[in-house]
Amino acid sequence: MNELEELFAQSYKAQQNKTLHKDFKSTLPNCLGDGHVKAKALNNLLFVEQHFSLNKEINVLDGNNHARADYCFINFTLEGNNYFNVNNQKRSYQFFKNHASLGISKNTDKYKMDIKDTNIWQYFFSLSKDALLDYLIELDNPQLIKQVQNAEKFELFNQIKLSPSHHHMIQKMINSPYNASLKDLYFETSANELFISLLENLGRKKLPSFSLDKEDEMRLYNAKKILLSDIQNPPTIEKLVKLSGLNK
């Protein structure tokens, strides 16, 4: 186990520690660069920050081998991209810069993490499967609830791009105007606000997808071509439908 793997192992142990009451922090060894992992308990959530400036690309092998139980997470990345190759699935997942992801990690998962970007800055909200299901019931998304209930392996349920509002809440959370006893209260309030906003966006019902066959695509193309051919005097809807072959 290399030094970064040991650092991640400590992070996983913190995520599994349901009785964590004090802040947790571990620093990256100087031989690998500069960085740290920090964790803080928030009610039934654990908030984890991973911030690294590495000297080189590095791989983390069997990164989940210290997880004693399944856990769900909301991850959001401010710098860098991480690639997770899950051995028992023979597939890869990616956490994109300026994106948030909702997923589940199973204690049976074994994965390799390829850190290609030397600057990594990301956060996790970690919570139990039961806690996530309770929240999703309030969001009234039966499809996502079923996905979480039936998940038998590492899975990403949804990914979204961070909005300007999310970035504002992140900056508010990490740049507290207070230095003493109010600092923790301000952080917890801001972090909970961010968690709810991310969960609402990641847990929204997805719009039903649809697809067009080749004939429909050609009819739409013809309708567009007809409209552009005489944009000053467009045909009526009825005439356009007839000319292009579209149904009303």
mmCIF file of N, CA and C in Angstrom, residues 19-154:
data_model
loop_
_atom_site.group_PDB
_atom_site.id
_atom_site.type_symbol
_atom_site.label_atom_id
_atom_site.label_comp_id
_atom_site.label_asym_id
_atom_site.label_seq_id
_atom_site.Cartn_x
_atom_site.Cartn_y
_atom_site.Cartn_z
ATOM 1 N N THR A 19 -19.697 7.123 14.854
ATOM 2 C CA THR A 19 -19.614 7.860 16.121
ATOM 3 C C THR A 19 -18.612 9.003 16.039
ATOM 4 N N LEU A 20 -18.264 9.418 14.803
ATOM 5 C CA LEU A 20 -17.293 10.497 14.640
ATOM 6 C C LEU A 20 -17.873 11.817 15.163
ATOM 7 N N HIS A 21 -17.248 12.398 16.132
ATOM 8 C CA HIS A 21 -17.724 13.661 16.687
ATOM 9 C C HIS A 21 -16.700 14.778 16.513
ATOM 10 N N LYS A 22 -15.443 14.417 16.361
ATOM 11 C CA LYS A 22 -14.402 15.408 16.186
ATOM 12 C C LYS A 22 -13.979 15.455 14.724
ATOM 13 N N ASP A 23 -13.441 16.603 14.329
ATOM 14 C CA ASP A 23 -12.944 16.728 12.962
ATOM 15 C C ASP A 23 -11.787 15.768 12.745
ATOM 16 N N PHE A 24 -11.734 15.188 11.554
ATOM 17 C CA PHE A 24 -10.663 14.272 11.178
ATOM 18 C C PHE A 24 -9.833 14.943 10.088
ATOM 19 N N LYS A 25 -8.510 14.830 10.202
ATOM 20 C CA LYS A 25 -7.639 15.366 9.165
ATOM 21 C C LYS A 25 -6.394 14.509 9.056
ATOM 22 N N SER A 26 -6.001 14.225 7.813
ATOM 23 C CA SER A 26 -4.767 13.494 7.553
ATOM 24 C C SER A 26 -4.060 14.160 6.379
ATOM 25 N N THR A 27 -2.745 14.293 6.483
ATOM 26 C CA THR A 27 -1.974 15.049 5.499
ATOM 27 C C THR A 27 -1.216 14.127 4.558
ATOM 28 N N LEU A 28 -1.139 14.520 3.294
ATOM 29 C CA LEU A 28 -0.405 13.757 2.292
ATOM 30 C C LEU A 28 1.095 13.838 2.566
ATOM 31 N N PRO A 29 1.804 12.707 2.510
ATOM 32 C CA PRO A 29 3.262 12.735 2.710
ATOM 33 C C PRO A 29 3.953 13.642 1.691
ATOM 34 N N ASN A 30 4.988 14.328 2.121
ATOM 35 C CA ASN A 30 5.696 15.282 1.260
ATOM 36 C C ASN A 30 6.257 14.648 -0.012
ATOM 37 N N CYS A 31 6.592 13.351 0.059
ATOM 38 C CA CYS A 31 7.178 12.694 -1.110
ATOM 39 C C CYS A 31 6.202 12.608 -2.281
ATOM 40 N N LEU A 32 4.901 12.727 -2.010
ATOM 41 C CA LEU A 32 3.889 12.653 -3.065
ATOM 42 C C LEU A 32 3.385 14.023 -3.495
ATOM 43 N N GLY A 33 3.658 15.031 -2.679
ATOM 44 C CA GLY A 33 3.172 16.370 -2.998
ATOM 45 C C GLY A 33 2.571 17.025 -1.777
ATOM 46 N N ASP A 34 1.570 17.834 -2.004
ATOM 47 C CA ASP A 34 0.921 18.563 -0.914
ATOM 48 C C ASP A 34 -0.573 18.269 -0.946
ATOM 49 N N GLY A 35 -1.168 18.049 0.220
ATOM 50 C CA GLY A 35 -2.601 17.799 0.238
ATOM 51 C C GLY A 35 -3.068 17.189 1.531
ATOM 52 N N HIS A 36 -4.389 16.964 1.605
ATOM 53 C CA HIS A 36 -4.958 16.439 2.836
ATOM 54 C C HIS A 36 -6.322 15.822 2.571
ATOM 55 N N VAL A 37 -6.778 15.046 3.533
ATOM 56 C CA VAL A 37 -8.159 14.574 3.620
ATOM 57 C C VAL A 37 -8.714 15.082 4.933
ATOM 58 N N LYS A 38 -9.900 15.726 4.883
ATOM 59 C CA LYS A 38 -10.553 16.199 6.098
ATOM 60 C C LYS A 38 -11.984 15.671 6.120
ATOM 61 N N ALA A 39 -12.473 15.364 7.310
ATOM 62 C CA ALA A 39 -13.841 14.877 7.463
ATOM 63 C C ALA A 39 -14.494 15.530 8.658
ATOM 64 N N LYS A 40 -15.805 15.743 8.532
ATOM 65 C CA LYS A 40 -16.566 16.358 9.620
ATOM 66 C C LYS A 40 -17.960 15.745 9.652
ATOM 67 N N ALA A 41 -18.414 15.356 10.849
ATOM 68 C CA ALA A 41 -19.741 14.769 11.012
ATOM 69 C C ALA A 41 -20.800 15.862 11.004
ATOM 70 N N LEU A 42 -21.896 15.621 10.233
ATOM 71 C CA LEU A 42 -23.025 16.546 10.156
ATOM 72 C C LEU A 42 -24.314 15.735 10.294
ATOM 73 N N ASN A 43 -24.854 15.658 11.487
ATOM 74 C CA ASN A 43 -26.056 14.868 11.726
ATOM 75 C C ASN A 43 -25.836 13.434 11.233
ATOM 76 N N ASN A 44 -26.629 12.978 10.248
ATOM 77 C CA ASN A 44 -26.426 11.626 9.739
ATOM 78 C C ASN A 44 -25.599 11.619 8.456
ATOM 79 N N LEU A 45 -24.886 12.724 8.224
ATOM 80 C CA LEU A 45 -23.983 12.821 7.076
ATOM 81 C C LEU A 45 -22.548 12.872 7.563
ATOM 82 N N LEU A 46 -21.632 12.478 6.676
ATOM 83 C CA LEU A 46 -20.217 12.753 6.911
ATOM 84 C C LEU A 46 -19.720 13.559 5.723
ATOM 85 N N PHE A 47 -19.120 14.697 5.994
ATOM 86 C CA PHE A 47 -18.622 15.571 4.945
ATOM 87 C C PHE A 47 -17.117 15.393 4.828
ATOM 88 N N VAL A 48 -16.643 15.044 3.623
ATOM 89 C CA VAL A 48 -15.233 14.732 3.401
ATOM 90 C C VAL A 48 -14.666 15.640 2.312
ATOM 91 N N GLU A 49 -13.501 16.218 2.585
ATOM 92 C CA GLU A 49 -12.776 17.000 1.587
ATOM 93 C C GLU A 49 -11.480 16.288 1.233
ATOM 94 N N GLN A 50 -11.201 16.168 -0.071
ATOM 95 C CA GLN A 50 -9.928 15.635 -0.557
ATOM 96 C C GLN A 50 -9.304 16.696 -1.456
ATOM 97 N N HIS A 51 -8.136 17.178 -1.055
ATOM 98 C CA HIS A 51 -7.480 18.263 -1.781
ATOM 99 C C HIS A 51 -6.002 17.911 -1.931
ATOM 100 N N PHE A 52 -5.566 17.653 -3.180
ATOM 101 C CA PHE A 52 -4.193 17.218 -3.428
ATOM 102 C C PHE A 52 -3.551 18.019 -4.554
ATOM 103 N N SER A 53 -2.274 18.291 -4.403
ATOM 104 C CA SER A 53 -1.414 18.741 -5.501
ATOM 105 C C SER A 53 -0.277 17.735 -5.572
ATOM 106 N N LEU A 54 -0.402 16.770 -6.478
ATOM 107 C CA LEU A 54 0.532 15.651 -6.542
ATOM 108 C C LEU A 54 1.740 15.977 -7.406
ATOM 109 N N ASN A 55 2.838 15.280 -7.124
ATOM 110 C CA ASN A 55 4.054 15.458 -7.919
ATOM 111 C C ASN A 55 3.979 14.737 -9.262
ATOM 112 N N LYS A 56 3.103 13.727 -9.357
ATOM 113 C CA LYS A 56 3.020 12.930 -10.580
ATOM 114 C C LYS A 56 1.695 12.188 -10.604
ATOM 115 N N GLU A 57 1.384 11.575 -11.756
ATOM 116 C CA GLU A 57 0.214 10.714 -11.848
ATOM 117 C C GLU A 57 0.407 9.503 -10.936
ATOM 118 N N ILE A 58 -0.702 9.001 -10.410
ATOM 119 C CA ILE A 58 -0.583 7.885 -9.470
ATOM 120 C C ILE A 58 -1.833 7.020 -9.553
ATOM 121 N N ASN A 59 -1.679 5.737 -9.236
ATOM 122 C CA ASN A 59 -2.792 4.803 -9.193
ATOM 123 C C ASN A 59 -3.047 4.385 -7.748
ATOM 124 N N VAL A 60 -4.318 4.244 -7.407
ATOM 125 C CA VAL A 60 -4.698 3.705 -6.106
ATOM 126 C C VAL A 60 -5.370 2.357 -6.360
ATOM 127 N N LEU A 61 -4.792 1.287 -5.836
ATOM 128 C CA LEU A 61 -5.296 -0.059 -6.068
ATOM 129 C C LEU A 61 -6.186 -0.509 -4.918
ATOM 130 N N ASP A 62 -7.251 -1.241 -5.253
ATOM 131 C CA ASP A 62 -8.179 -1.761 -4.241
ATOM 132 C C ASP A 62 -8.558 -0.665 -3.254
ATOM 133 N N GLY A 63 -8.962 0.470 -3.815
ATOM 134 C CA GLY A 63 -9.212 1.636 -2.976
ATOM 135 C C GLY A 63 -10.329 1.488 -1.978
ATOM 136 N N ASN A 64 -11.182 0.498 -2.125
ATOM 137 C CA ASN A 64 -12.342 0.374 -1.251
ATOM 138 C C ASN A 64 -12.178 -0.739 -0.226
ATOM 139 N N ASN A 65 -10.971 -1.285 -0.088
ATOM 140 C CA ASN A 65 -10.827 -2.472 0.748
ATOM 141 C C ASN A 65 -10.904 -2.196 2.240
ATOM 142 N N HIS A 66 -11.094 -0.945 2.623
ATOM 143 C CA HIS A 66 -11.239 -0.625 4.047
ATOM 144 C C HIS A 66 -12.672 -0.245 4.397
ATOM 145 N N ALA A 67 -13.578 -0.286 3.407
ATOM 146 C CA ALA A 67 -14.974 0.023 3.687
ATOM 147 C C ALA A 67 -15.642 -1.196 4.314
ATOM 148 N N ARG A 68 -16.179 -1.026 5.513
ATOM 149 C CA ARG A 68 -16.779 -2.153 6.229
ATOM 150 C C ARG A 68 -18.263 -2.296 5.919
ATOM 151 N N ALA A 69 -18.862 -1.296 5.287
ATOM 152 C CA ALA A 69 -20.289 -1.360 4.990
ATOM 153 C C ALA A 69 -20.569 -0.564 3.716
ATOM 154 N N ASP A 70 -21.735 -0.818 3.131
ATOM 155 C CA ASP A 70 -22.150 -0.041 1.972
ATOM 156 C C ASP A 70 -22.424 1.400 2.409
ATOM 157 N N TYR A 71 -22.203 2.332 1.521
ATOM 158 C CA TYR A 71 -22.564 3.713 1.820
ATOM 159 C C TYR A 71 -22.914 4.436 0.525
ATOM 160 N N CYS A 72 -23.781 5.426 0.635
ATOM 161 C CA CYS A 72 -24.158 6.252 -0.501
ATOM 162 C C CYS A 72 -23.404 7.573 -0.413
ATOM 163 N N PHE A 73 -23.342 8.275 -1.513
ATOM 164 C CA PHE A 73 -22.557 9.511 -1.515
ATOM 165 C C PHE A 73 -23.075 10.496 -2.547
ATOM 166 N N ILE A 74 -22.839 11.751 -2.257
ATOM 167 C CA ILE A 74 -22.908 12.825 -3.249
ATOM 168 C C ILE A 74 -21.508 13.390 -3.345
ATOM 169 N N ASN A 75 -20.928 13.291 -4.512
ATOM 170 C CA ASN A 75 -19.574 13.780 -4.767
ATOM 171 C C ASN A 75 -19.658 15.007 -5.657
ATOM 172 N N PHE A 76 -18.864 16.039 -5.364
ATOM 173 C CA PHE A 76 -18.748 17.136 -6.323
ATOM 174 C C PHE A 76 -17.287 17.550 -6.425
ATOM 175 N N THR A 77 -16.852 17.780 -7.654
ATOM 176 C CA THR A 77 -15.442 17.984 -7.976
ATOM 177 C C THR A 77 -15.212 19.402 -8.482
ATOM 178 N N LEU A 78 -14.248 20.078 -7.877
ATOM 179 C CA LEU A 78 -13.907 21.436 -8.293
ATOM 180 C C LEU A 78 -12.674 21.475 -9.178
ATOM 181 N N GLU A 79 -11.749 20.530 -8.970
ATOM 182 C CA GLU A 79 -10.536 20.462 -9.793
ATOM 183 C C GLU A 79 -10.219 19.005 -10.081
ATOM 184 N N GLY A 80 -9.791 18.749 -11.330
ATOM 185 C CA GLY A 80 -9.336 17.425 -11.707
ATOM 186 C C GLY A 80 -10.461 16.491 -12.116
ATOM 187 N N ASN A 81 -10.065 15.350 -12.694
ATOM 188 C CA ASN A 81 -10.986 14.297 -13.078
ATOM 189 C C ASN A 81 -10.456 12.974 -12.542
ATOM 190 N N ASN A 82 -11.331 12.186 -11.935
ATOM 191 C CA ASN A 82 -10.950 10.875 -11.418
ATOM 192 C C ASN A 82 -11.601 9.774 -12.238
ATOM 193 N N TYR A 83 -10.841 8.702 -12.461
ATOM 194 C CA TYR A 83 -11.347 7.557 -13.208
ATOM 195 C C TYR A 83 -11.330 6.335 -12.296
ATOM 196 N N PHE A 84 -12.489 5.703 -12.130
ATOM 197 C CA PHE A 84 -12.608 4.520 -11.286
ATOM 198 C C PHE A 84 -12.845 3.304 -12.174
ATOM 199 N N ASN A 85 -11.927 2.358 -12.106
ATOM 200 C CA ASN A 85 -12.099 1.089 -12.809
ATOM 201 C C ASN A 85 -12.501 0.032 -11.790
ATOM 202 N N VAL A 86 -13.762 -0.393 -11.838
ATOM 203 C CA VAL A 86 -14.280 -1.343 -10.865
ATOM 204 C C VAL A 86 -14.017 -2.755 -11.372
ATOM 205 N N ASN A 87 -13.177 -3.487 -10.625
ATOM 206 C CA ASN A 87 -12.705 -4.784 -11.090
ATOM 207 C C ASN A 87 -13.826 -5.780 -11.337
ATOM 208 N N ASN A 88 -14.760 -5.908 -10.367
ATOM 209 C CA ASN A 88 -15.787 -6.926 -10.509
ATOM 210 C C ASN A 88 -16.854 -6.556 -11.537
ATOM 211 N N GLN A 89 -16.807 -5.326 -12.065
ATOM 212 C CA GLN A 89 -17.742 -4.936 -13.115
ATOM 213 C C GLN A 89 -17.072 -4.826 -14.486
ATOM 214 N N LYS A 90 -15.756 -4.715 -14.487
ATOM 215 C CA LYS A 90 -14.991 -4.544 -15.719
ATOM 216 C C LYS A 90 -15.482 -3.324 -16.500
ATOM 217 N N ARG A 91 -15.699 -2.245 -15.786
ATOM 218 C CA ARG A 91 -16.104 -0.995 -16.426
ATOM 219 C C ARG A 91 -15.539 0.173 -15.638
ATOM 220 N N SER A 92 -15.577 1.352 -16.242
ATOM 221 C CA SER A 92 -15.007 2.545 -15.633
ATOM 222 C C SER A 92 -16.089 3.588 -15.374
ATOM 223 N N TYR A 93 -15.851 4.391 -14.340
ATOM 224 C CA TYR A 93 -16.705 5.532 -14.040
ATOM 225 C C TYR A 93 -15.805 6.755 -13.940
ATOM 226 N N GLN A 94 -16.376 7.919 -14.212
ATOM 227 C CA GLN A 94 -15.581 9.135 -14.138
ATOM 228 C C GLN A 94 -16.321 10.191 -13.329
ATOM 229 N N PHE A 95 -15.564 10.899 -12.470
ATOM 230 C CA PHE A 95 -16.075 12.049 -11.757
ATOM 231 C C PHE A 95 -15.502 13.281 -12.440
ATOM 232 N N PHE A 96 -16.376 14.066 -13.068
ATOM 233 C CA PHE A 96 -15.941 15.188 -13.881
ATOM 234 C C PHE A 96 -15.787 16.467 -13.065
ATOM 235 N N LYS A 97 -14.871 17.308 -13.515
ATOM 236 C CA LYS A 97 -14.698 18.628 -12.915
ATOM 237 C C LYS A 97 -15.985 19.433 -13.060
ATOM 238 N N ASN A 98 -16.350 20.158 -11.992
ATOM 239 C CA ASN A 98 -17.540 21.003 -11.959
ATOM 240 C C ASN A 98 -18.837 20.218 -12.135
ATOM 241 N N HIS A 99 -18.813 18.959 -11.726
ATOM 242 C CA HIS A 99 -20.006 18.118 -11.759
ATOM 243 C C HIS A 99 -20.223 17.485 -10.392
ATOM 244 N N ALA A 100 -21.476 17.127 -10.133
ATOM 245 C CA ALA A 100 -21.836 16.403 -8.919
ATOM 246 C C ALA A 100 -22.421 15.053 -9.316
ATOM 247 N N SER A 101 -22.183 14.049 -8.487
ATOM 248 C CA SER A 101 -22.634 12.685 -8.769
ATOM 249 C C SER A 101 -23.331 12.110 -7.544
ATOM 250 N N LEU A 102 -24.375 11.332 -7.790
ATOM 251 C CA LEU A 102 -25.063 10.594 -6.738
ATOM 252 C C LEU A 102 -24.844 9.112 -6.993
ATOM 253 N N GLY A 103 -24.333 8.398 -5.980
ATOM 254 C CA GLY A 103 -24.038 6.984 -6.203
ATOM 255 C C GLY A 103 -24.005 6.181 -4.922
ATOM 256 N N ILE A 104 -23.661 4.906 -5.099
ATOM 257 C CA ILE A 104 -23.537 3.990 -3.971
ATOM 258 C C ILE A 104 -22.253 3.195 -4.140
ATOM 259 N N SER A 105 -21.579 2.935 -3.043
ATOM 260 C CA SER A 105 -20.378 2.093 -3.046
ATOM 261 C C SER A 105 -20.635 0.905 -2.133
ATOM 262 N N LYS A 106 -20.357 -0.280 -2.634
ATOM 263 C CA LYS A 106 -20.590 -1.504 -1.874
ATOM 264 C C LYS A 106 -19.273 -1.967 -1.262
ATOM 265 N N ASN A 107 -19.361 -2.538 -0.071
ATOM 266 C CA ASN A 107 -18.125 -2.949 0.601
ATOM 267 C C ASN A 107 -17.440 -4.108 -0.107
ATOM 268 N N THR A 108 -18.138 -4.744 -1.068
ATOM 269 C CA THR A 108 -17.531 -5.836 -1.841
ATOM 270 C C THR A 108 -16.808 -5.334 -3.087
ATOM 271 N N ASP A 109 -16.957 -4.051 -3.395
ATOM 272 C CA ASP A 109 -16.321 -3.505 -4.593
ATOM 273 C C ASP A 109 -14.814 -3.381 -4.418
ATOM 274 N N LYS A 110 -14.102 -3.714 -5.467
ATOM 275 C CA LYS A 110 -12.662 -3.494 -5.532
ATOM 276 C C LYS A 110 -12.399 -2.665 -6.786
ATOM 277 N N TYR A 111 -11.708 -1.570 -6.617
ATOM 278 C CA TYR A 111 -11.478 -0.761 -7.796
ATOM 279 C C TYR A 111 -10.077 -0.173 -7.818
ATOM 280 N N LYS A 112 -9.696 0.232 -9.004
ATOM 281 C CA LYS A 112 -8.440 0.943 -9.218
ATOM 282 C C LYS A 112 -8.795 2.374 -9.615
ATOM 283 N N MET A 113 -8.176 3.340 -8.969
ATOM 284 C CA MET A 113 -8.421 4.735 -9.275
ATOM 285 C C MET A 113 -7.205 5.317 -9.978
ATOM 286 N N ASP A 114 -7.420 5.796 -11.193
ATOM 287 C CA ASP A 114 -6.345 6.426 -11.963
ATOM 288 C C ASP A 114 -6.446 7.935 -11.804
ATOM 289 N N ILE A 115 -5.472 8.516 -11.134
ATOM 290 C CA ILE A 115 -5.449 9.964 -10.936
ATOM 291 C C ILE A 115 -4.515 10.561 -11.985
ATOM 292 N N LYS A 116 -5.126 11.052 -13.069
ATOM 293 C CA LYS A 116 -4.346 11.607 -14.170
ATOM 294 C C LYS A 116 -4.011 13.073 -13.957
ATOM 295 N N ASP A 117 -4.939 13.804 -13.319
ATOM 296 C CA ASP A 117 -4.701 15.214 -13.035
ATOM 297 C C ASP A 117 -3.993 15.338 -11.695
ATOM 298 N N THR A 118 -2.928 16.099 -11.655
ATOM 299 C CA THR A 118 -2.147 16.195 -10.422
ATOM 300 C C THR A 118 -2.798 17.124 -9.391
ATOM 301 N N ASN A 119 -3.748 17.949 -9.814
ATOM 302 C CA ASN A 119 -4.485 18.803 -8.882
ATOM 303 C C ASN A 119 -5.902 18.255 -8.712
ATOM 304 N N ILE A 120 -6.189 17.769 -7.530
ATOM 305 C CA ILE A 120 -7.492 17.179 -7.234
ATOM 306 C C ILE A 120 -8.121 17.936 -6.075
ATOM 307 N N TRP A 121 -9.344 18.384 -6.275
ATOM 308 C CA TRP A 121 -10.081 19.062 -5.211
ATOM 309 C C TRP A 121 -11.532 18.624 -5.314
ATOM 310 N N GLN A 122 -11.951 17.779 -4.376
ATOM 311 C CA GLN A 122 -13.313 17.278 -4.428
ATOM 312 C C GLN A 122 -13.866 17.068 -3.019
ATOM 313 N N TYR A 123 -15.189 17.002 -2.959
ATOM 314 C CA TYR A 123 -15.887 16.841 -1.691
ATOM 315 C C TYR A 123 -16.883 15.675 -1.799
ATOM 316 N N PHE A 124 -17.159 15.055 -0.639
ATOM 317 C CA PHE A 124 -18.153 14.000 -0.555
ATOM 318 C C PHE A 124 -19.103 14.275 0.604
ATOM 319 N N PHE A 125 -20.380 14.051 0.366
ATOM 320 C CA PHE A 125 -21.328 13.832 1.441
ATOM 321 C C PHE A 125 -21.573 12.332 1.485
ATOM 322 N N SER A 126 -21.210 11.697 2.572
ATOM 323 C CA SER A 126 -21.384 10.252 2.721
ATOM 324 C C SER A 126 -22.517 9.981 3.707
ATOM 325 N N LEU A 127 -23.390 9.039 3.360
ATOM 326 C CA LEU A 127 -24.511 8.709 4.227
ATOM 327 C C LEU A 127 -24.937 7.275 3.997
ATOM 328 N N SER A 128 -25.701 6.736 4.916
ATOM 329 C CA SER A 128 -26.139 5.347 4.797
ATOM 330 C C SER A 128 -27.208 5.216 3.709
ATOM 331 N N LYS A 129 -27.382 4.013 3.229
ATOM 332 C CA LYS A 129 -28.399 3.730 2.217
ATOM 333 C C LYS A 129 -29.790 4.061 2.750
ATOM 334 N N ASP A 130 -30.060 3.691 4.016
ATOM 335 C CA ASP A 130 -31.374 3.964 4.612
ATOM 336 C C ASP A 130 -31.643 5.460 4.706
ATOM 337 N N ALA A 131 -30.620 6.226 5.061
ATOM 338 C CA ALA A 131 -30.785 7.682 5.165
ATOM 339 C C ALA A 131 -31.110 8.281 3.799
ATOM 340 N N LEU A 132 -30.399 7.824 2.762
ATOM 341 C CA LEU A 132 -30.670 8.336 1.415
ATOM 342 C C LEU A 132 -32.087 7.985 0.983
ATOM 343 N N LEU A 133 -32.524 6.761 1.254
ATOM 344 C CA LEU A 133 -33.878 6.350 0.875
ATOM 345 C C LEU A 133 -34.930 7.206 1.564
ATOM 346 N N ASP A 134 -34.702 7.551 2.834
ATOM 347 C CA ASP A 134 -35.642 8.421 3.544
ATOM 348 C C ASP A 134 -35.758 9.775 2.850
ATOM 349 N N TYR A 135 -34.633 10.324 2.412
ATOM 350 C CA TYR A 135 -34.654 11.610 1.723
ATOM 351 C C TYR A 135 -35.359 11.498 0.368
ATOM 352 N N LEU A 136 -35.097 10.403 -0.357
ATOM 353 C CA LEU A 136 -35.682 10.242 -1.687
ATOM 354 C C LEU A 136 -37.193 10.059 -1.623
ATOM 355 N N ILE A 137 -37.683 9.470 -0.529
ATOM 356 C CA ILE A 137 -39.132 9.340 -0.358
ATOM 357 C C ILE A 137 -39.775 10.729 -0.336
ATOM 358 N N GLU A 138 -39.118 11.671 0.332
ATOM 359 C CA GLU A 138 -39.639 13.042 0.380
ATOM 360 C C GLU A 138 -39.593 13.700 -0.991
ATOM 361 N N LEU A 139 -38.619 13.315 -1.828
ATOM 362 C CA LEU A 139 -38.510 13.890 -3.172
ATOM 363 C C LEU A 139 -39.451 13.214 -4.160
ATOM 364 N N ASP A 140 -40.102 12.131 -3.737
ATOM 365 C CA ASP A 140 -41.114 11.448 -4.543
ATOM 366 C C ASP A 140 -40.569 11.030 -5.916
ATOM 367 N N ASN A 141 -39.498 10.238 -5.875
ATOM 368 C CA ASN A 141 -38.924 9.705 -7.113
ATOM 369 C C ASN A 141 -38.872 8.183 -7.007
ATOM 370 N N PRO A 142 -39.987 7.481 -7.273
ATOM 371 C CA PRO A 142 -40.040 6.022 -7.110
ATOM 372 C C PRO A 142 -38.995 5.278 -7.940
ATOM 373 N N GLN A 143 -38.695 5.798 -9.136
ATOM 374 C CA GLN A 143 -37.731 5.122 -10.001
ATOM 375 C C GLN A 143 -36.340 5.109 -9.367
ATOM 376 N N LEU A 144 -35.926 6.246 -8.823
ATOM 377 C CA LEU A 144 -34.611 6.325 -8.198
ATOM 378 C C LEU A 144 -34.582 5.519 -6.905
ATOM 379 N N ILE A 145 -35.673 5.548 -6.152
ATOM 380 C CA ILE A 145 -35.754 4.743 -4.928
ATOM 381 C C ILE A 145 -35.541 3.273 -5.256
ATOM 382 N N LYS A 146 -36.169 2.813 -6.313
ATOM 383 C CA LYS A 146 -36.031 1.409 -6.720
ATOM 384 C C LYS A 146 -34.600 1.101 -7.128
ATOM 385 N N GLN A 147 -33.952 2.030 -7.835
ATOM 386 C CA GLN A 147 -32.558 1.836 -8.238
ATOM 387 C C GLN A 147 -31.645 1.672 -7.028
ATOM 388 N N VAL A 148 -31.844 2.534 -6.027
ATOM 389 C CA VAL A 148 -31.010 2.478 -4.821
ATOM 390 C C VAL A 148 -31.266 1.172 -4.065
ATOM 391 N N GLN A 149 -32.541 0.812 -3.924
ATOM 392 C CA GLN A 149 -32.888 -0.411 -3.203
ATOM 393 C C GLN A 149 -32.298 -1.652 -3.863
ATOM 394 N N ASN A 150 -32.255 -1.672 -5.199
ATOM 395 C CA ASN A 150 -31.823 -2.865 -5.930
ATOM 396 C C ASN A 150 -30.337 -2.875 -6.271
ATOM 397 N N ALA A 151 -29.618 -1.804 -5.922
ATOM 398 C CA ALA A 151 -28.193 -1.731 -6.277
ATOM 399 C C ALA A 151 -27.408 -2.832 -5.576
ATOM 400 N N GLU A 152 -26.706 -3.626 -6.365
ATOM 401 C CA GLU A 152 -25.907 -4.723 -5.818
ATOM 402 C C GLU A 152 -24.418 -4.517 -6.046
ATOM 403 N N LYS A 153 -24.059 -3.371 -6.625
ATOM 404 C CA LYS A 153 -22.654 -3.084 -6.907
ATOM 405 C C LYS A 153 -22.494 -1.573 -7.010
ATOM 406 N N PHE A 154 -21.250 -1.128 -7.127
ATOM 407 C CA PHE A 154 -20.982 0.300 -7.284
ATOM 408 C C PHE A 154 -21.805 0.832 -8.452
#
